[in-house]
mmCIF file of N, CA and C in Angstrom:
data_model
loop_
_atom_site.group_PDB
_atom_site.id
_atom_site.type_symbol
_atom_site.label_atom_id
_atom_site.label_comp_id
_atom_site.label_asym_id
_atom_site.label_seq_id
_atom_site.Cartn_x
_atom_site.Cartn_y
_atom_site.Cartn_z
ATOM 1 N N GLU A 1 0.835 -1.183 0.000
ATOM 2 C CA GLU A 1 0.000 0.000 0.000
ATOM 3 C C GLU A 1 0.879 1.245 0.000
ATOM 4 N N ARG A 2 0.446 2.262 -0.711
ATOM 5 C CA ARG A 2 1.198 3.507 -0.847
ATOM 6 C C ARG A 2 1.299 4.222 0.504
ATOM 7 N N ASP A 3 2.507 4.676 0.840
ATOM 8 C CA ASP A 3 2.754 5.398 2.086
ATOM 9 C C ASP A 3 2.691 6.890 1.792
ATOM 10 N N THR A 4 1.698 7.573 2.335
ATOM 11 C CA THR A 4 1.524 8.999 2.087
ATOM 12 C C THR A 4 1.668 9.830 3.370
ATOM 13 N N VAL A 5 2.389 9.289 4.335
ATOM 14 C CA VAL A 5 2.579 9.990 5.605
ATOM 15 C C VAL A 5 4.074 10.167 5.857
ATOM 16 N N ALA A 6 4.482 11.404 6.094
ATOM 17 C CA ALA A 6 5.883 11.693 6.406
ATOM 18 C C ALA A 6 6.136 11.509 7.901
ATOM 19 N N PRO A 7 7.355 11.159 8.294
ATOM 20 C CA PRO A 7 7.680 11.091 9.716
ATOM 21 C C PRO A 7 7.410 12.437 10.392
ATOM 22 N N ASN A 8 6.970 12.399 11.650
ATOM 23 C CA ASN A 8 6.596 13.623 12.350
ATOM 24 C C ASN A 8 7.091 13.575 13.796
ATOM 25 N N PRO A 9 8.242 14.195 14.094
ATOM 26 C CA PRO A 9 8.766 14.174 15.461
ATOM 27 C C PRO A 9 7.817 14.786 16.499
ATOM 28 N N ASP A 10 6.898 15.637 16.072
ATOM 29 C CA ASP A 10 5.962 16.255 17.018
ATOM 30 C C ASP A 10 5.078 15.227 17.719
ATOM 31 N N ILE A 11 4.860 14.080 17.085
ATOM 32 C CA ILE A 11 3.975 13.078 17.699
ATOM 33 C C ILE A 11 4.740 11.892 18.285
ATOM 34 N N TRP A 12 6.061 11.950 18.269
ATOM 35 C CA TRP A 12 6.848 10.871 18.837
ATOM 36 C C TRP A 12 6.663 10.826 20.350
ATOM 37 N N GLY A 13 6.597 9.631 20.884
ATOM 38 C CA GLY A 13 6.484 9.455 22.329
ATOM 39 C C GLY A 13 7.852 9.253 22.953
ATOM 40 N N LEU A 14 8.084 9.914 24.085
ATOM 41 C CA LEU A 14 9.349 9.792 24.787
ATOM 42 C C LEU A 14 9.138 9.163 26.155
ATOM 43 N N ARG A 15 10.025 8.255 26.522
ATOM 44 C CA ARG A 15 10.088 7.755 27.897
ATOM 45 C C ARG A 15 11.376 8.315 28.477
ATOM 46 N N ILE A 16 11.199 9.267 29.395
ATOM 47 C CA ILE A 16 12.323 10.016 29.950
ATOM 48 C C ILE A 16 13.080 9.163 30.967
ATOM 49 N N PRO A 17 14.411 9.133 30.864
ATOM 50 C CA PRO A 17 15.201 8.359 31.823
ATOM 51 C C PRO A 17 15.288 9.060 33.178
ATOM 52 N N ALA A 18 15.695 8.324 34.184
ATOM 53 C CA ALA A 18 15.882 8.880 35.523
ATOM 54 C C ALA A 18 17.227 9.605 35.600
ATOM 55 N N LYS A 19 17.277 10.656 36.414
ATOM 56 C CA LYS A 19 18.536 11.387 36.593
ATOM 57 C C LYS A 19 19.561 10.501 37.298
ATOM 58 N N TYR A 20 20.812 10.816 37.037
ATOM 59 C CA TYR A 20 21.969 10.136 37.619
ATOM 60 C C TYR A 20 22.073 8.664 37.210
ATOM 61 N N THR A 21 21.413 8.286 36.109
ATOM 62 C CA THR A 21 21.513 6.931 35.582
ATOM 63 C C THR A 21 21.984 6.998 34.132
ATOM 64 N N LYS A 22 22.304 5.841 33.593
ATOM 65 C CA LYS A 22 22.610 5.742 32.167
ATOM 66 C C LYS A 22 21.470 5.016 31.450
ATOM 67 N N GLU A 23 20.261 5.111 32.041
ATOM 68 C CA GLU A 23 19.084 4.549 31.377
ATOM 69 C C GLU A 23 18.927 5.223 30.023
ATOM 70 N N PRO A 24 18.453 4.496 29.019
ATOM 71 C CA PRO A 24 18.274 5.130 27.714
ATOM 72 C C PRO A 24 17.029 6.007 27.655
ATOM 73 N N LEU A 25 17.123 7.025 26.810
ATOM 74 C CA LEU A 25 15.942 7.768 26.396
ATOM 75 C C LEU A 25 15.255 6.872 25.376
ATOM 76 N N ALA A 26 14.010 6.510 25.611
ATOM 77 C CA ALA A 26 13.279 5.647 24.680
ATOM 78 C C ALA A 26 12.341 6.511 23.845
ATOM 79 N N VAL A 27 12.400 6.336 22.529
ATOM 80 C CA VAL A 27 11.580 7.125 21.612
ATOM 81 C C VAL A 27 10.755 6.180 20.751
ATOM 82 N N HIS A 28 9.438 6.375 20.764
ATOM 83 C CA HIS A 28 8.541 5.619 19.893
ATOM 84 C C HIS A 28 8.125 6.558 18.770
ATOM 85 N N THR A 29 8.467 6.193 17.529
ATOM 86 C CA THR A 29 8.263 7.096 16.395
ATOM 87 C C THR A 29 6.932 6.913 15.673
ATOM 88 N N ASN A 30 6.185 5.889 16.030
ATOM 89 C CA ASN A 30 4.865 5.646 15.437
ATOM 90 C C ASN A 30 4.894 5.201 13.986
ATOM 91 N N GLU A 31 6.081 5.040 13.401
ATOM 92 C CA GLU A 31 6.157 4.516 12.043
ATOM 93 C C GLU A 31 7.539 3.985 11.745
ATOM 94 N N LEU A 32 7.618 3.131 10.751
ATOM 95 C CA LEU A 32 8.865 2.532 10.309
ATOM 96 C C LEU A 32 9.771 3.605 9.716
ATOM 97 N N LEU A 33 11.051 3.597 10.123
ATOM 98 C CA LEU A 33 12.014 4.572 9.610
ATOM 99 C C LEU A 33 13.199 3.857 8.970
ATOM 100 N N ASP A 34 13.862 4.549 8.046
ATOM 101 C CA ASP A 34 15.044 4.017 7.394
ATOM 102 C C ASP A 34 16.130 3.794 8.447
ATOM 103 N N TYR A 35 16.635 2.582 8.517
ATOM 104 C CA TYR A 35 17.568 2.193 9.570
ATOM 105 C C TYR A 35 18.828 3.060 9.603
ATOM 106 N N MET A 36 19.505 3.214 8.481
ATOM 107 C CA MET A 36 20.762 3.966 8.457
ATOM 108 C C MET A 36 20.532 5.446 8.739
ATOM 109 N N LEU A 37 19.474 6.013 8.199
ATOM 110 C CA LEU A 37 19.189 7.417 8.489
ATOM 111 C C LEU A 37 18.828 7.609 9.957
ATOM 112 N N LEU A 38 18.127 6.649 10.526
ATOM 113 C CA LEU A 38 17.788 6.719 11.949
ATOM 114 C C LEU A 38 19.064 6.810 12.790
ATOM 115 N N LEU A 39 20.047 6.004 12.463
ATOM 116 C CA LEU A 39 21.295 5.979 13.229
ATOM 117 C C LEU A 39 22.170 7.211 12.995
ATOM 118 N N ASN A 40 21.978 7.888 11.849
ATOM 119 C CA ASN A 40 22.889 8.972 11.471
ATOM 120 C C ASN A 40 22.281 10.363 11.401
ATOM 121 N N SER A 41 21.023 10.526 11.730
ATOM 122 C CA SER A 41 20.412 11.855 11.610
ATOM 123 C C SER A 41 19.835 12.363 12.929
ATOM 124 N N ILE A 42 20.200 11.726 14.033
ATOM 125 C CA ILE A 42 19.667 12.108 15.334
ATOM 126 C C ILE A 42 20.806 12.369 16.305
ATOM 127 N N THR A 43 20.710 13.484 17.027
ATOM 128 C CA THR A 43 21.673 13.802 18.076
ATOM 129 C C THR A 43 20.915 14.296 19.309
ATOM 130 N N VAL A 44 21.602 14.270 20.436
ATOM 131 C CA VAL A 44 21.042 14.788 21.681
ATOM 132 C C VAL A 44 21.981 15.871 22.192
ATOM 133 N N MET A 45 21.398 17.003 22.577
ATOM 134 C CA MET A 45 22.164 18.136 23.092
ATOM 135 C C MET A 45 21.661 18.486 24.485
ATOM 136 N N ASP A 46 22.551 19.092 25.294
ATOM 137 C CA ASP A 46 22.080 19.589 26.588
ATOM 138 C C ASP A 46 21.573 21.026 26.398
ATOM 139 N N SER A 47 21.144 21.652 27.476
ATOM 140 C CA SER A 47 20.494 22.962 27.379
ATOM 141 C C SER A 47 21.419 24.084 26.914
ATOM 142 N N VAL A 48 22.730 23.895 27.015
ATOM 143 C CA VAL A 48 23.655 24.930 26.551
ATOM 144 C C VAL A 48 24.279 24.594 25.198
ATOM 145 N N GLY A 49 23.786 23.544 24.556
ATOM 146 C CA GLY A 49 24.233 23.205 23.212
ATOM 147 C C GLY A 49 25.383 22.229 23.124
ATOM 148 N N ASN A 50 25.753 21.617 24.226
ATOM 149 C CA ASN A 50 26.801 20.599 24.193
ATOM 150 C C ASN A 50 26.226 19.267 23.737
ATOM 151 N N LEU A 51 26.964 18.581 22.889
ATOM 152 C CA LEU A 51 26.572 17.266 22.417
ATOM 153 C C LEU A 51 26.611 16.270 23.565
ATOM 154 N N VAL A 52 25.558 15.491 23.701
ATOM 155 C CA VAL A 52 25.539 14.404 24.668
ATOM 156 C C VAL A 52 25.984 13.157 23.905
ATOM 157 N N HIS A 53 27.139 12.659 24.238
ATOM 158 C CA HIS A 53 27.671 11.489 23.540
ATOM 159 C C HIS A 53 26.931 10.241 24.016
ATOM 160 N N GLY A 54 26.668 9.369 23.073
ATOM 161 C CA GLY A 54 25.978 8.141 23.416
ATOM 162 C C GLY A 54 25.742 7.293 22.185
ATOM 163 N N GLU A 55 24.931 6.269 22.359
ATOM 164 C CA GLU A 55 24.674 5.298 21.295
ATOM 165 C C GLU A 55 23.180 5.221 21.004
ATOM 166 N N ILE A 56 22.856 5.165 19.727
ATOM 167 C CA ILE A 56 21.472 4.981 19.291
ATOM 168 C C ILE A 56 21.331 3.568 18.766
ATOM 169 N N ILE A 57 20.311 2.878 19.243
ATOM 170 C CA ILE A 57 19.988 1.570 18.671
ATOM 171 C C ILE A 57 18.509 1.568 18.300
ATOM 172 N N SER A 58 18.230 0.944 17.202
ATOM 173 C CA SER A 58 16.858 0.834 16.713
ATOM 174 C C SER A 58 16.091 -0.177 17.549
ATOM 175 N N THR A 59 14.804 0.097 17.751
ATOM 176 C CA THR A 59 13.937 -0.817 18.487
ATOM 177 C C THR A 59 12.623 -0.977 17.730
ATOM 178 N N ASN A 60 11.863 -1.952 18.148
ATOM 179 C CA ASN A 60 10.517 -2.143 17.611
ATOM 180 C C ASN A 60 10.510 -2.171 16.082
ATOM 181 N N GLN A 61 11.447 -2.895 15.499
ATOM 182 C CA GLN A 61 11.555 -3.047 14.045
ATOM 183 C C GLN A 61 11.616 -1.691 13.329
ATOM 184 N N GLU A 62 12.533 -0.825 13.783
ATOM 185 C CA GLU A 62 12.765 0.525 13.246
ATOM 186 C C GLU A 62 11.592 1.488 13.475
ATOM 187 N N ARG A 63 10.709 1.170 14.413
ATOM 188 C CA ARG A 63 9.608 2.077 14.753
ATOM 189 C C ARG A 63 9.899 2.854 16.037
ATOM 190 N N GLY A 64 11.145 2.804 16.452
ATOM 191 C CA GLY A 64 11.575 3.507 17.643
ATOM 192 C C GLY A 64 13.066 3.342 17.825
ATOM 193 N N PHE A 65 13.587 3.997 18.844
ATOM 194 C CA PHE A 65 15.007 3.858 19.134
ATOM 195 C C PHE A 65 15.281 4.197 20.587
ATOM 196 N N LEU A 66 16.461 3.758 21.039
ATOM 197 C CA LEU A 66 16.951 4.066 22.364
ATOM 198 C C LEU A 66 18.227 4.878 22.212
ATOM 199 N N PHE A 67 18.355 5.927 23.001
ATOM 200 C CA PHE A 67 19.600 6.680 23.067
ATOM 201 C C PHE A 67 20.165 6.475 24.460
ATOM 202 N N THR A 68 21.318 5.803 24.537
ATOM 203 C CA THR A 68 21.974 5.541 25.813
ATOM 204 C C THR A 68 23.198 6.441 25.926
ATOM 205 N N PRO A 69 23.235 7.306 26.946
ATOM 206 C CA PRO A 69 24.369 8.237 27.071
ATOM 207 C C PRO A 69 25.624 7.537 27.582
ATOM 208 N N GLU A 70 26.789 8.103 27.241
ATOM 209 C CA GLU A 70 28.048 7.572 27.761
ATOM 210 C C GLU A 70 28.185 7.853 29.250
ATOM 211 N N LYS A 71 27.682 9.005 29.689
ATOM 212 C CA LYS A 71 27.753 9.410 31.096
ATOM 213 C C LYS A 71 26.334 9.513 31.649
ATOM 214 N N PRO A 72 26.157 9.384 32.946
ATOM 215 C CA PRO A 72 24.809 9.483 33.527
ATOM 216 C C PRO A 72 24.127 10.819 33.215
ATOM 217 N N TRP A 73 22.820 10.774 33.085
ATOM 218 C CA TRP A 73 22.014 11.971 32.860
ATOM 219 C C TRP A 73 22.099 12.879 34.086
ATOM 220 N N LYS A 74 22.119 14.165 33.848
ATOM 221 C CA LYS A 74 22.050 15.148 34.919
ATOM 222 C C LYS A 74 20.665 15.791 34.878
ATOM 223 N N THR A 75 20.296 16.438 35.957
ATOM 224 C CA THR A 75 19.061 17.206 35.964
ATOM 225 C C THR A 75 19.199 18.327 34.943
ATOM 226 N N GLY A 76 18.150 18.563 34.166
ATOM 227 C CA GLY A 76 18.196 19.660 33.206
ATOM 228 C C GLY A 76 17.359 19.406 31.981
ATOM 229 N N THR A 77 17.455 20.337 31.063
ATOM 230 C CA THR A 77 16.716 20.279 29.805
ATOM 231 C C THR A 77 17.623 19.698 28.724
ATOM 232 N N TYR A 78 17.034 18.850 27.886
ATOM 233 C CA TYR A 78 17.757 18.230 26.778
ATOM 234 C C TYR A 78 16.979 18.434 25.491
ATOM 235 N N ILE A 79 17.697 18.356 24.378
ATOM 236 C CA ILE A 79 17.087 18.553 23.067
ATOM 237 C C ILE A 79 17.428 17.368 22.174
ATOM 238 N N LEU A 80 16.395 16.726 21.675
ATOM 239 C CA LEU A 80 16.550 15.677 20.674
ATOM 240 C C LEU A 80 16.525 16.386 19.326
ATOM 241 N N GLN A 81 17.629 16.338 18.585
ATOM 242 C CA GLN A 81 17.713 16.996 17.287
ATOM 243 C C GLN A 81 17.585 15.953 16.184
ATOM 244 N N VAL A 82 16.662 16.205 15.261
ATOM 245 C CA VAL A 82 16.384 15.277 14.176
ATOM 246 C C VAL A 82 16.571 16.018 12.859
ATOM 247 N N GLU A 83 17.497 15.545 12.041
ATOM 248 C CA GLU A 83 17.718 16.169 10.738
ATOM 249 C C GLU A 83 16.531 15.879 9.826
ATOM 250 N N SER A 84 16.163 16.864 9.017
ATOM 251 C CA SER A 84 14.995 16.719 8.151
ATOM 252 C C SER A 84 15.161 15.635 7.095
ATOM 253 N N ARG A 85 16.370 15.153 6.878
ATOM 254 C CA ARG A 85 16.591 14.074 5.896
ATOM 255 C C ARG A 85 16.111 12.720 6.394
ATOM 256 N N LEU A 86 15.812 12.595 7.701
ATOM 257 C CA LEU A 86 15.300 11.327 8.226
ATOM 258 C C LEU A 86 14.059 10.933 7.433
ATOM 259 N N ALA A 87 14.036 9.704 6.954
ATOM 260 C CA ALA A 87 12.955 9.264 6.078
ATOM 261 C C ALA A 87 12.459 7.877 6.463
ATOM 262 N N ASP A 88 11.287 7.565 5.960
ATOM 263 C CA ASP A 88 10.773 6.201 6.090
ATOM 264 C C ASP A 88 11.267 5.402 4.887
ATOM 265 N N PRO A 89 11.044 4.094 4.852
ATOM 266 C CA PRO A 89 11.540 3.290 3.721
ATOM 267 C C PRO A 89 10.964 3.690 2.361
ATOM 268 N N SER A 90 9.854 4.409 2.343
ATOM 269 C CA SER A 90 9.276 4.865 1.077
ATOM 270 C C SER A 90 9.934 6.130 0.560
ATOM 271 N N GLY A 91 10.816 6.736 1.362
ATOM 272 C CA GLY A 91 11.492 7.956 0.934
ATOM 273 C C GLY A 91 10.819 9.230 1.396
ATOM 274 N N ASN A 92 9.765 9.120 2.177
ATOM 275 C CA ASN A 92 9.113 10.309 2.729
ATOM 276 C C ASN A 92 9.989 10.831 3.862
ATOM 277 N N ASN A 93 10.460 12.088 3.739
ATOM 278 C CA ASN A 93 11.279 12.632 4.816
ATOM 279 C C ASN A 93 10.487 13.674 5.594
ATOM 280 N N LEU A 94 11.130 14.357 6.517
ATOM 281 C CA LEU A 94 10.425 15.296 7.372
ATOM 282 C C LEU A 94 9.931 16.528 6.623
ATOM 283 N N ASP A 95 10.494 16.796 5.455
ATOM 284 C CA ASP A 95 10.093 17.970 4.673
ATOM 285 C C ASP A 95 9.031 17.698 3.614
ATOM 286 N N ARG A 96 9.046 16.497 3.057
ATOM 287 C CA ARG A 96 8.112 16.247 1.951
ATOM 288 C C ARG A 96 7.919 14.754 1.722
ATOM 289 N N LEU A 97 6.856 14.443 1.023
ATOM 290 C CA LEU A 97 6.624 13.074 0.586
ATOM 291 C C LEU A 97 7.534 12.782 -0.595
ATOM 292 N N PHE A 98 7.864 11.523 -0.806
ATOM 293 C CA PHE A 98 8.794 11.133 -1.853
ATOM 294 C C PHE A 98 8.309 11.498 -3.252
ATOM 295 N N ASP A 99 7.045 11.244 -3.537
ATOM 296 C CA ASP A 99 6.548 11.383 -4.910
ATOM 297 C C ASP A 99 5.751 12.670 -5.115
ATOM 298 N N VAL A 100 6.389 13.817 -4.818
ATOM 299 C CA VAL A 100 5.724 15.099 -5.036
ATOM 300 C C VAL A 100 6.458 15.887 -6.096
ATOM 301 N N ASP A 101 5.773 16.827 -6.676
ATOM 302 C CA ASP A 101 6.336 17.708 -7.685
ATOM 303 C C ASP A 101 7.179 18.764 -6.975
ATOM 304 N N LEU A 102 8.496 18.707 -7.130
ATOM 305 C CA LEU A 102 9.379 19.645 -6.449
ATOM 306 C C LEU A 102 9.286 21.052 -7.021
ATOM 307 N N GLN A 103 8.691 21.202 -8.202
ATOM 308 C CA GLN A 103 8.510 22.528 -8.791
ATOM 309 C C GLN A 103 7.339 23.269 -8.158
ATOM 310 N N SER A 104 6.449 22.531 -7.527
ATOM 311 C CA SER A 104 5.276 23.133 -6.893
ATOM 312 C C SER A 104 5.653 23.647 -5.510
ATOM 313 N N ARG A 105 5.312 24.884 -5.230
ATOM 314 C CA ARG A 105 5.624 25.463 -3.918
ATOM 315 C C ARG A 105 4.811 24.794 -2.811
ATOM 316 N N LYS A 106 3.688 24.206 -3.121
ATOM 317 C CA LYS A 106 2.857 23.538 -2.124
ATOM 318 C C LYS A 106 3.461 22.213 -1.676
ATOM 319 N N SER A 107 4.370 21.657 -2.475
ATOM 320 C CA SER A 107 4.898 20.318 -2.219
ATOM 321 C C SER A 107 5.930 20.261 -1.112
ATOM 322 N N VAL A 108 6.702 21.328 -0.958
ATOM 323 C CA VAL A 108 7.801 21.319 -0.008
ATOM 324 C C VAL A 108 7.494 22.290 1.121
ATOM 325 N N LYS A 109 7.579 21.790 2.342
ATOM 326 C CA LYS A 109 7.343 22.641 3.509
ATOM 327 C C LYS A 109 8.509 23.590 3.690
ATOM 328 N N SER A 110 8.211 24.758 4.181
ATOM 329 C CA SER A 110 9.244 25.700 4.579
ATOM 330 C C SER A 110 9.573 25.371 6.027
ATOM 331 N N SER A 111 10.533 24.513 6.227
ATOM 332 C CA SER A 111 10.812 24.029 7.564
ATOM 333 C C SER A 111 12.312 24.001 7.817
ATOM 334 N N PRO A 112 12.691 23.900 9.076
ATOM 335 C CA PRO A 112 14.117 23.902 9.406
ATOM 336 C C PRO A 112 14.805 22.617 8.961
ATOM 337 N N ALA A 113 16.122 22.689 8.835
ATOM 338 C CA ALA A 113 16.899 21.503 8.472
ATOM 339 C C ALA A 113 17.000 20.550 9.657
ATOM 340 N N ILE A 114 16.796 21.077 10.853
ATOM 341 C CA ILE A 114 16.836 20.256 12.071
ATOM 342 C C ILE A 114 15.595 20.542 12.903
ATOM 343 N N TYR A 115 14.941 19.484 13.323
ATOM 344 C CA TYR A 115 13.780 19.591 14.196
ATOM 345 C C TYR A 115 14.241 19.340 15.627
ATOM 346 N N ASN A 116 13.749 20.136 16.548
ATOM 347 C CA ASN A 116 14.117 19.993 17.957
ATOM 348 C C ASN A 116 12.925 19.535 18.774
ATOM 349 N N LYS A 117 13.152 18.541 19.593
ATOM 350 C CA LYS A 117 12.135 18.058 20.525
ATOM 351 C C LYS A 117 12.781 18.135 21.907
ATOM 352 N N THR A 118 12.222 18.976 22.766
ATOM 353 C CA THR A 118 12.826 19.264 24.070
ATOM 354 C C THR A 118 12.127 18.476 25.172
ATOM 355 N N TRP A 119 12.918 18.034 26.141
ATOM 356 C CA TRP A 119 12.366 17.381 27.324
ATOM 357 C C TRP A 119 13.240 17.705 28.524
ATOM 358 N N ARG A 120 12.740 17.400 29.690
ATOM 359 C CA ARG A 120 13.442 17.754 30.924
ATOM 360 C C ARG A 120 13.563 16.539 31.856
ATOM 361 N N ILE A 121 14.718 16.454 32.523
ATOM 362 C CA ILE A 121 14.929 15.458 33.569
ATOM 363 C C ILE A 121 14.987 16.214 34.897
ATOM 364 N N ASP A 122 14.107 15.868 35.797
ATOM 365 C CA ASP A 122 14.094 16.528 37.124
ATOM 366 C C ASP A 122 14.573 15.588 38.202
#
């Protein structure tokens, strides 16, 4: 069946880890995503813009992922950054569906190259 839905970080579900642990941030994406793009288009930043080093592994048959930090989580605000090139296996990315007319202004969203999803650990 034709896939006419682009990935949407706004509706992703997050399971926030506990502070002072190395529990993973669990993300449920609600749809199948391209495995390699999933591993290479997502980063986690702290509230001052420092990269949080860690590992991403795909879960739920590429319908989610876990981000496990190298160091324990601290109390504070974090940002999940998702590059707009992240796509599903049909080629639908965060900016547009795969099979649209790129000459049409209605086809491509005017959106950032990186989507930010913020959460807090208390």
